């Protein structure tokens, strides 16, 4: 309105001008809220629990020393009541555990003046049995102990609460002969056992019955312990060397037993193959499926044979795939089989007819068994030689005679040569494959 009045040159009315603000009221200024303060981010790699120890929600710095901030300072004040303070008094007291009637002083509440000394309940005494002269003469006499020595022993037991080390130190050597701790224990417990069998009552607790102390065993134990602690450095080193040698001997014995079991399994596998060959010769057929015979792995000691693929799946297959060695044979055994085939002038990949596939697989199985038998034989020969050297070193001047029949140099045996020649000469009849038991007899 003021602008319109100025344009029309209209005088302003006297008095207060009615405006929107006067009628409605002044507009409230809107508060501009800033963006919330972002909490400090936890560094990467730091655990949440560790970061919580550094800063709190209020971004307070960590304390320099441990404080109990959860309870507050008000709870740390003493809870003082409205009653009067109980008076304390400096008063004398005596300890019932002492026999000299010594008087001491300490601060104590006036209401507790007539009570017993609180630590007197910890004064525990060992119950030592008593005996009379008549009981000693009837039941407690001993050839090497007199009654005066026994009385002195029990007097020390009462004074020092069965602390036998102190009792042995306080033993009266001027009146009696020297006694060891084992002698004191043996005499004391023998008397307690005898008295507990005679009578019961005060001074004879039930747990004191049937005590037995083996003094000789205790003497030997202390003597062995003293020898153990008095060893020299050279003796300790010698003992460690002997223990190491003992471990080696036990390890060699276990290894020898394991190899013996492996050899026994090899021989049993060879015998089973011989029986299987006999049954095969009785029932000869023109077309025989590829057979697998169990072999013994010399390293593992378990029966494992060359299992050739059966090729029983549907579809077209090549017969030569039957002669493919499986992957579980290993590279070393494969090389050994190839080397033996080369020695006998046998082709590694012959013509894969039905009959040749079968007998070529059997031949390689026999060669693998022969290779394992050679390894077992060489190990046995090495052990025999090492035992002979050990015997000669332990007893100079004597020689251990080993029969020559135990040492056999395995070469191209006639049996294996006959196998090779038979495979090279393909015939319609059954191929005569030598049994593995013959190979074992040739080697052993």
Short mmCIF file of C-alpha atoms in Angstrom, two decimals:
data_model
loop_
_atom_site.label_atom_id
_atom_site.label_comp_id
_atom_site.label_asym_id
_atom_site.label_seq_id
_atom_site.Cartn_x
_atom_site.Cartn_y
_atom_site.Cartn_z
CA UNK A 1 0.00 0.00 0.00
CA UNK A 2 2.83 2.37 0.70
CA UNK A 3 4.11 2.01 -2.87
CA UNK A 4 0.62 2.82 -4.33
CA UNK A 5 0.33 5.89 -2.15
CA UNK A 6 3.69 7.12 -3.32
CA UNK A 7 2.76 6.70 -6.98
CA UNK A 8 -0.59 8.52 -6.55
CA UNK A 9 0.91 11.19 -4.29
CA UNK A 10 -1.59 10.35 -1.60
CA UNK A 11 -0.64 11.47 1.83
CA UNK A 12 0.00 8.79 4.36
CA UNK A 13 -2.66 8.52 7.09
CA UNK A 14 -1.76 9.58 10.53
CA UNK A 15 -1.26 6.82 13.07
CA UNK A 16 0.03 3.32 12.82
CA UNK A 17 -0.30 1.64 9.51
CA UNK A 18 -2.15 -1.68 9.41
CA UNK A 19 0.08 -4.27 7.83
CA UNK A 20 0.02 -8.03 7.32
CA UNK A 21 2.61 -8.48 9.96
CA UNK A 22 0.50 -6.53 12.45
CA UNK A 23 -2.54 -8.72 11.72
CA UNK A 24 -1.00 -12.16 11.19
CA UNK A 25 2.17 -11.70 13.12
CA UNK A 26 5.78 -11.74 12.18
CA UNK A 27 7.04 -14.89 10.49
CA UNK A 28 9.30 -16.99 12.60
CA UNK A 29 12.71 -17.48 11.24
CA UNK A 30 13.32 -21.02 10.30
CA UNK A 31 16.23 -22.56 12.07
CA UNK A 32 18.72 -23.93 9.68
CA UNK A 33 19.93 -27.20 11.02
CA UNK A 34 23.35 -28.09 9.87
CA UNK A 35 24.34 -31.54 8.74
CA UNK A 36 24.87 -33.96 11.62
CA UNK A 37 28.40 -34.31 12.68
CA UNK A 38 29.73 -37.53 11.28
CA UNK A 39 31.27 -39.86 13.80
CA UNK A 40 34.94 -40.54 13.30
CA UNK A 41 35.45 -43.55 11.14
CA UNK A 42 37.24 -46.60 12.42
CA UNK A 43 40.59 -47.13 10.69
CA UNK A 44 40.79 -50.08 8.37
CA UNK A 45 42.30 -53.18 9.89
CA UNK A 46 41.49 -52.19 13.48
CA UNK A 47 39.07 -54.36 15.40
CA UNK A 48 35.85 -52.80 16.68
CA UNK A 49 36.64 -53.71 20.29
CA UNK A 50 40.08 -52.11 20.10
CA UNK A 51 38.65 -48.92 18.59
CA UNK A 52 36.03 -48.76 21.35
CA UNK A 53 38.81 -48.72 23.91
CA UNK A 54 40.37 -45.64 22.33
CA UNK A 55 37.35 -43.26 22.12
CA UNK A 56 33.84 -43.22 23.54
CA UNK A 57 30.67 -41.88 21.95
CA UNK A 58 31.43 -38.37 23.30
CA UNK A 59 34.86 -38.41 21.65
CA UNK A 60 36.52 -38.33 25.01
CA UNK A 61 40.20 -39.01 25.11
CA UNK A 62 41.22 -42.32 26.65
CA UNK A 63 42.13 -42.14 30.37
CA UNK A 64 45.73 -42.13 31.40
CA UNK A 65 45.14 -44.62 34.24
CA UNK A 66 42.34 -47.10 34.90
CA UNK A 67 39.27 -45.55 36.52
CA UNK A 68 35.84 -46.76 37.63
CA UNK A 69 33.78 -44.26 35.68
CA UNK A 70 30.61 -46.37 35.64
CA UNK A 71 29.76 -45.95 39.32
CA UNK A 72 30.65 -42.28 39.79
CA UNK A 73 32.35 -40.54 42.64
CA UNK A 74 29.26 -40.42 44.87
CA UNK A 75 29.17 -44.18 45.37
CA UNK A 76 32.79 -44.16 46.45
CA UNK A 77 31.98 -42.28 49.64
CA UNK A 78 31.84 -44.12 52.93
CA UNK A 79 28.37 -44.98 54.18
CA UNK A 80 28.40 -43.30 57.57
CA UNK A 81 25.49 -43.98 59.86
CA UNK A 82 24.06 -41.94 62.68
CA UNK A 83 25.20 -44.38 65.39
CA UNK A 84 28.07 -43.74 67.70
CA UNK A 85 31.50 -45.05 66.82
CA UNK A 86 32.44 -48.23 68.67
CA UNK A 87 35.33 -47.50 70.98
CA UNK A 88 38.73 -49.20 70.59
CA UNK A 89 41.14 -49.84 73.42
CA UNK A 90 44.82 -50.71 73.74
CA UNK A 91 44.63 -53.92 75.76
CA UNK A 92 46.83 -56.93 76.57
CA UNK A 93 46.30 -60.46 75.24
CA UNK A 94 47.91 -63.90 75.46
CA UNK A 95 48.33 -66.56 72.80
CA UNK A 96 47.14 -70.03 73.89
CA UNK A 97 49.64 -71.61 71.52
CA UNK A 98 52.52 -70.35 73.65
CA UNK A 99 53.54 -72.09 76.81
CA UNK A 100 55.66 -69.25 78.29
CA UNK A 101 52.61 -67.10 79.22
CA UNK A 102 53.95 -64.15 77.22
CA UNK A 103 51.73 -61.04 77.30
CA UNK A 104 51.34 -58.83 74.21
CA UNK A 105 49.26 -55.70 73.50
CA UNK A 106 47.16 -54.62 70.51
CA UNK A 107 44.19 -52.44 69.61
CA UNK A 108 40.84 -54.15 70.06
CA UNK A 109 37.19 -53.20 70.36
CA UNK A 110 35.97 -52.83 73.92
CA UNK A 111 33.08 -55.21 73.28
CA UNK A 112 35.57 -57.99 72.27
CA UNK A 113 37.75 -57.66 75.35
CA UNK A 114 36.57 -60.88 77.01
CA UNK A 115 36.77 -63.02 73.83
CA UNK A 116 39.59 -65.44 73.02
CA UNK A 117 42.42 -64.47 70.75
CA UNK A 118 40.94 -64.97 67.23
CA UNK A 119 44.03 -66.67 65.77
CA UNK A 120 44.11 -69.32 68.50
CA UNK A 121 41.86 -71.56 66.40
CA UNK A 122 44.74 -72.12 63.98
CA UNK A 123 46.80 -73.78 66.70
CA UNK A 124 46.52 -77.41 65.62
CA UNK A 125 48.44 -80.08 67.47
CA UNK A 126 49.36 -83.50 66.19
CA UNK A 127 48.05 -86.25 68.43
CA UNK A 128 51.01 -88.31 69.58
CA UNK A 129 50.06 -91.63 71.25
CA UNK A 130 51.22 -92.49 74.77
CA UNK A 131 52.41 -95.80 76.16
CA UNK A 132 53.25 -97.15 79.58
CA UNK A 133 56.27 -99.10 80.72
CA UNK A 134 54.25 -102.30 80.84
CA UNK A 135 53.05 -101.84 77.26
CA UNK A 136 56.57 -101.13 76.12
CA UNK A 137 57.99 -104.22 77.79
CA UNK A 138 55.25 -106.45 76.35
CA UNK A 139 54.77 -105.16 72.81
CA UNK A 140 57.19 -102.36 71.82
CA UNK A 141 60.65 -103.71 72.51
CA UNK A 142 63.22 -103.75 69.71
CA UNK A 143 66.75 -105.13 69.52
CA UNK A 144 68.37 -101.95 68.18
CA UNK A 145 66.28 -99.45 70.16
CA UNK A 146 66.25 -98.86 73.93
CA UNK A 147 63.37 -97.43 75.91
CA UNK A 148 65.31 -94.20 76.58
CA UNK A 149 65.82 -93.68 72.83
CA UNK A 150 62.15 -94.35 72.14
CA UNK A 151 61.07 -91.91 74.86
CA UNK A 152 63.39 -89.28 73.42
CA UNK A 153 61.96 -89.91 69.94
CA UNK A 154 58.36 -89.38 71.09
CA UNK A 155 59.35 -86.33 73.07
CA UNK A 156 60.83 -84.77 69.90
CA UNK A 157 57.68 -85.76 67.98
CA UNK A 158 55.52 -83.82 70.45
CA UNK A 159 57.82 -80.80 70.46
CA UNK A 160 58.19 -80.47 66.69
CA UNK A 161 54.87 -81.91 65.43
CA UNK A 162 56.39 -84.85 63.54
CA UNK A 163 58.78 -82.72 61.53
CA UNK A 164 61.28 -85.52 61.11
CA UNK A 165 63.95 -83.33 59.50
CA UNK A 166 63.99 -81.09 62.60
CA UNK A 167 63.75 -84.13 64.86
CA UNK A 168 66.83 -85.67 63.22
CA UNK A 169 68.68 -82.39 63.65
CA UNK A 170 67.75 -82.11 67.35
CA UNK A 171 68.54 -85.74 68.10
CA UNK A 172 70.75 -85.99 71.20
CA UNK A 173 73.93 -87.49 69.77
CA UNK A 174 75.81 -87.17 73.02
CA UNK A 175 73.61 -89.75 74.79
CA UNK A 176 72.41 -91.93 71.91
CA UNK A 177 73.87 -93.26 68.70
CA UNK A 178 73.40 -91.50 65.38
CA UNK A 179 69.98 -92.10 63.78
CA UNK A 180 68.91 -91.19 60.26
CA UNK A 181 65.53 -89.81 59.26
CA UNK A 182 64.52 -93.21 57.87
CA UNK A 183 65.36 -94.88 61.22
CA UNK A 184 63.23 -92.37 63.14
CA UNK A 185 60.28 -92.78 60.78
CA UNK A 186 60.46 -96.54 60.79
CA UNK A 187 60.57 -96.72 64.64
CA UNK A 188 57.81 -94.15 65.15
CA UNK A 189 55.31 -95.65 62.69
CA UNK A 190 55.93 -99.20 63.90
CA UNK A 191 55.08 -98.15 67.48
CA UNK A 192 51.99 -96.21 66.36
CA UNK A 193 50.74 -99.23 64.40
CA UNK A 194 51.32 -101.55 67.36
CA UNK A 195 49.57 -99.22 69.80
CA UNK A 196 46.61 -98.66 67.49
CA UNK A 197 46.05 -102.42 67.39
CA UNK A 198 46.21 -102.67 71.18
CA UNK A 199 43.84 -99.94 72.29
CA UNK A 200 41.87 -96.91 71.18
CA UNK A 201 40.98 -93.68 72.86
CA UNK A 202 42.25 -90.12 73.15
CA UNK A 203 45.60 -89.83 71.47
CA UNK A 204 44.90 -92.70 69.07
CA UNK A 205 43.19 -91.37 65.94
CA UNK A 206 41.55 -93.95 63.62
CA UNK A 207 43.68 -92.86 60.66
CA UNK A 208 46.83 -93.83 62.57
CA UNK A 209 46.12 -97.53 62.16
CA UNK A 210 48.17 -99.89 60.00
CA UNK A 211 50.98 -97.50 59.16
CA UNK A 212 53.85 -99.09 57.28
CA UNK A 213 57.06 -97.29 56.37
CA UNK A 214 59.56 -99.03 54.06
CA UNK A 215 62.84 -97.60 55.25
CA UNK A 216 64.98 -99.65 52.86
CA UNK A 217 63.02 -98.40 49.87
CA UNK A 218 63.40 -94.81 51.07
CA UNK A 219 67.17 -95.24 51.46
CA UNK A 220 67.49 -96.64 47.94
CA UNK A 221 65.36 -93.79 46.57
CA UNK A 222 67.56 -91.13 48.16
CA UNK A 223 70.70 -92.92 47.05
CA UNK A 224 69.50 -93.04 43.45
CA UNK A 225 68.46 -89.39 43.63
CA UNK A 226 71.90 -88.44 44.96
CA UNK A 227 73.58 -90.35 42.14
CA UNK A 228 71.34 -88.61 39.65
CA UNK A 229 72.28 -85.15 40.91
CA UNK A 230 75.98 -85.95 41.26
CA UNK A 231 76.46 -86.94 37.62
CA UNK A 232 79.18 -85.23 35.64
CA UNK A 233 78.72 -83.57 32.28
CA UNK A 234 80.42 -86.47 30.50
CA UNK A 235 78.06 -88.98 32.12
CA UNK A 236 75.01 -86.97 31.08
CA UNK A 237 76.25 -86.79 27.48
CA UNK A 238 77.00 -90.52 27.48
CA UNK A 239 73.49 -91.28 28.75
CA UNK A 240 71.93 -89.11 26.05
CA UNK A 241 74.07 -90.87 23.43
CA UNK A 242 72.93 -94.28 24.69
CA UNK A 243 69.30 -93.20 24.61
CA UNK A 244 69.69 -92.02 21.01
CA UNK A 245 71.31 -95.32 20.07
CA UNK A 246 68.45 -97.19 21.72
CA UNK A 247 65.93 -95.21 19.69
CA UNK A 248 67.83 -96.00 16.50
CA UNK A 249 67.95 -99.70 17.35
CA UNK A 250 64.22 -99.76 18.00
CA UNK A 251 63.55 -97.90 14.74
CA UNK A 252 65.74 -100.37 12.80
CA UNK A 253 63.96 -103.28 14.45
CA UNK A 254 60.56 -101.91 13.46
CA UNK A 255 61.79 -101.32 9.91
CA UNK A 256 63.17 -104.86 9.75
CA UNK A 257 59.88 -106.29 10.97
CA UNK A 258 57.99 -104.28 8.41
CA UNK A 259 60.22 -105.48 5.58
CA UNK A 260 59.85 -109.06 6.78
CA UNK A 261 56.09 -108.74 6.60
CA UNK A 262 56.37 -107.22 3.13
CA UNK A 263 58.51 -110.14 1.96
CA UNK A 264 56.10 -112.66 3.44
CA UNK A 265 53.24 -110.99 1.59
CA UNK A 266 55.25 -111.07 -1.65
CA UNK A 267 55.89 -114.79 -1.26
CA UNK A 268 52.25 -115.49 -0.41
CA UNK A 269 51.18 -113.49 -3.47
CA UNK A 270 53.55 -115.53 -5.63
CA UNK A 271 52.15 -118.78 -4.25
CA UNK A 272 48.58 -117.63 -4.91
CA UNK A 273 49.55 -116.84 -8.51
CA UNK A 274 50.96 -120.36 -8.93
CA UNK A 275 47.69 -121.91 -7.82
CA UNK A 276 45.78 -119.57 -10.11
CA UNK A 277 47.94 -120.60 -13.08
CA UNK A 278 47.26 -124.27 -12.42
CA UNK A 279 43.52 -123.69 -12.50
CA UNK A 280 43.83 -121.61 -15.67
CA UNK A 281 45.69 -124.40 -17.47
CA UNK A 282 42.90 -126.84 -16.66
CA UNK A 283 40.21 -124.62 -18.14
CA UNK A 284 41.86 -123.17 -21.28
CA UNK A 285 39.76 -121.08 -23.59
CA UNK A 286 40.48 -119.36 -26.85
CA UNK A 287 39.28 -115.96 -25.74
CA UNK A 288 40.03 -115.10 -22.15
CA UNK A 289 39.16 -111.75 -20.58
CA UNK A 290 42.07 -109.71 -19.27
CA UNK A 291 42.85 -110.84 -15.73
CA UNK A 292 44.49 -108.98 -12.94
CA UNK A 293 46.41 -110.74 -10.22
CA UNK A 294 47.21 -109.24 -6.82
CA UNK A 295 50.66 -107.84 -6.33
CA UNK A 296 52.33 -106.50 -3.22
CA UNK A 297 53.62 -102.99 -2.99
CA UNK A 298 56.97 -103.28 -1.23
CA UNK A 299 56.76 -99.75 0.07
CA UNK A 300 53.27 -99.82 1.51
CA UNK A 301 53.01 -103.49 2.48
CA UNK A 302 49.45 -103.82 1.10
CA UNK A 303 48.15 -105.97 -1.77
CA UNK A 304 47.89 -103.87 -4.92
CA UNK A 305 47.82 -105.12 -8.52
CA UNK A 306 48.06 -103.63 -11.97
CA UNK A 307 44.44 -103.09 -12.78
CA UNK A 308 44.16 -102.63 -16.53
CA UNK A 309 41.06 -100.93 -18.01
CA UNK A 310 38.13 -103.27 -18.62
CA UNK A 311 36.65 -101.38 -21.59
CA UNK A 312 33.12 -102.49 -20.78
CA UNK A 313 31.52 -99.23 -21.76
CA UNK A 314 29.34 -98.74 -24.82
CA UNK A 315 30.81 -97.46 -28.04
CA UNK A 316 33.83 -98.22 -30.17
CA UNK A 317 37.14 -98.77 -28.35
CA UNK A 318 40.61 -99.76 -29.39
CA UNK A 319 42.05 -103.02 -28.17
CA UNK A 320 45.41 -101.33 -27.62
CA UNK A 321 43.89 -99.33 -24.78
CA UNK A 322 43.81 -102.52 -22.73
CA UNK A 323 47.63 -102.56 -22.69
CA UNK A 324 47.85 -99.02 -21.32
CA UNK A 325 49.37 -98.94 -17.83
CA UNK A 326 47.15 -97.24 -15.23
CA UNK A 327 48.24 -93.99 -13.67
CA UNK A 328 48.58 -95.43 -10.15
CA UNK A 329 51.64 -97.50 -11.10
CA UNK A 330 54.04 -94.62 -10.79
CA UNK A 331 56.91 -93.42 -12.96
CA UNK A 332 59.63 -95.49 -11.26
CA UNK A 333 57.79 -98.78 -11.71
CA UNK A 334 56.90 -97.89 -15.29
CA UNK A 335 60.57 -97.21 -16.08
CA UNK A 336 61.57 -100.50 -14.42
CA UNK A 337 59.07 -102.46 -16.55
CA UNK A 338 60.26 -100.77 -19.74
CA UNK A 339 63.90 -101.48 -18.85
CA UNK A 340 63.17 -105.19 -18.30
CA UNK A 341 61.28 -105.39 -21.60
CA UNK A 342 64.23 -103.80 -23.40
CA UNK A 343 66.61 -106.31 -21.79
CA UNK A 344 64.53 -109.20 -23.18
CA UNK A 345 64.18 -107.54 -26.63
CA UNK A 346 60.42 -107.26 -26.32
CA UNK A 347 58.56 -104.47 -28.03
CA UNK A 348 56.90 -102.07 -25.66
CA UNK A 349 53.90 -101.77 -27.98
CA UNK A 350 53.25 -105.18 -29.61
CA UNK A 351 50.43 -105.96 -32.06
CA UNK A 352 47.30 -105.71 -29.87
CA UNK A 353 45.56 -108.96 -30.68
CA UNK A 354 43.22 -110.47 -28.11
CA UNK A 355 45.70 -113.11 -26.98
CA UNK A 356 48.75 -110.84 -26.99
CA UNK A 357 46.93 -108.16 -24.97
CA UNK A 358 46.08 -110.65 -22.26
CA UNK A 359 49.51 -112.26 -22.00
CA UNK A 360 51.43 -108.99 -22.38
CA UNK A 361 49.55 -107.55 -19.43
CA UNK A 362 50.27 -110.70 -17.42
CA UNK A 363 53.95 -110.49 -18.36
CA UNK A 364 54.22 -106.90 -17.17
CA UNK A 365 52.48 -107.83 -13.92
CA UNK A 366 55.04 -110.61 -13.42
CA UNK A 367 57.88 -108.23 -14.25
CA UNK A 368 56.60 -105.76 -11.70
CA UNK A 369 56.48 -108.48 -9.06
CA UNK A 370 59.99 -109.57 -10.07
CA UNK A 371 61.22 -105.99 -9.71
CA UNK A 372 59.74 -105.73 -6.22
CA UNK A 373 61.28 -109.06 -5.24
CA UNK A 374 64.66 -107.82 -6.43
CA UNK A 375 64.33 -104.72 -4.26
CA UNK A 376 63.34 -106.82 -1.25
CA UNK A 377 66.27 -109.21 -1.89
CA UNK A 378 68.76 -106.36 -2.17
CA UNK A 379 67.49 -104.88 1.10
CA UNK A 380 67.94 -108.23 2.82
CA UNK A 381 71.46 -108.59 1.47
CA UNK A 382 72.33 -105.08 2.64
CA UNK A 383 71.03 -105.81 6.12
CA UNK A 384 73.05 -109.06 6.26
CA UNK A 385 76.22 -107.21 5.26
CA UNK A 386 75.62 -104.46 7.82
CA UNK A 387 74.99 -107.04 10.56
CA UNK A 388 78.22 -108.83 9.66
CA UNK A 389 80.19 -105.57 9.87
CA UNK A 390 78.59 -104.73 13.23
CA UNK A 391 79.43 -108.19 14.54
CA UNK A 392 83.07 -107.88 13.42
CA UNK A 393 83.33 -104.38 14.93
CA UNK A 394 81.85 -105.50 18.25
CA UNK A 395 84.03 -108.65 18.49
CA UNK A 396 87.35 -108.11 16.66
CA UNK A 397 89.08 -111.25 15.48
CA UNK A 398 85.85 -113.11 14.69
CA UNK A 399 84.01 -113.27 11.39
CA UNK A 400 80.33 -113.92 10.92
CA UNK A 401 79.96 -116.58 8.22
CA UNK A 402 76.87 -116.06 6.08
CA UNK A 403 75.87 -118.91 3.71
CA UNK A 404 76.44 -118.10 0.06
CA UNK A 405 72.94 -119.30 -0.76
CA UNK A 406 71.55 -116.14 0.84
CA UNK A 407 73.36 -113.94 -1.71
CA UNK A 408 71.99 -114.29 -5.25
CA UNK A 409 72.67 -111.98 -8.15
CA UNK A 410 69.44 -111.74 -10.10
CA UNK A 411 69.96 -111.58 -13.83
CA UNK A 412 68.10 -112.68 -16.92
CA UNK A 413 66.74 -115.93 -15.53
CA UNK A 414 65.82 -118.84 -17.85
CA UNK A 415 62.23 -118.59 -16.69
CA UNK A 416 61.94 -114.95 -17.67
CA UNK A 417 63.77 -115.57 -20.95
CA UNK A 418 61.30 -118.30 -21.76
CA UNK A 419 58.50 -115.86 -21.12
CA UNK A 420 60.01 -113.33 -23.49
CA UNK A 421 60.55 -115.88 -26.26
CA UNK A 422 57.04 -117.23 -25.84
CA UNK A 423 55.48 -113.80 -26.22
CA UNK A 424 57.54 -113.08 -29.33
CA UNK A 425 56.34 -116.34 -30.89
CA UNK A 426 52.60 -115.89 -31.26
CA UNK A 427 50.80 -119.21 -31.49
CA UNK A 428 47.18 -120.29 -31.46
CA UNK A 429 47.73 -122.45 -28.39
CA UNK A 430 47.89 -121.17 -24.84
CA UNK A 431 51.10 -119.27 -24.12
CA UNK A 432 53.10 -120.89 -21.28
CA UNK A 433 53.65 -118.11 -18.76
CA UNK A 434 56.02 -119.10 -15.93
CA UNK A 435 54.71 -118.89 -12.41
CA UNK A 436 55.99 -116.26 -10.05
CA UNK A 437 56.83 -118.89 -7.43
CA UNK A 438 59.53 -120.17 -9.82
CA UNK A 439 61.00 -116.67 -9.98
CA UNK A 440 60.99 -116.46 -6.16
CA UNK A 441 62.72 -119.86 -5.91
CA UNK A 442 65.37 -118.74 -8.40
CA UNK A 443 66.03 -115.55 -6.43
CA UNK A 444 65.87 -117.02 -2.92
#
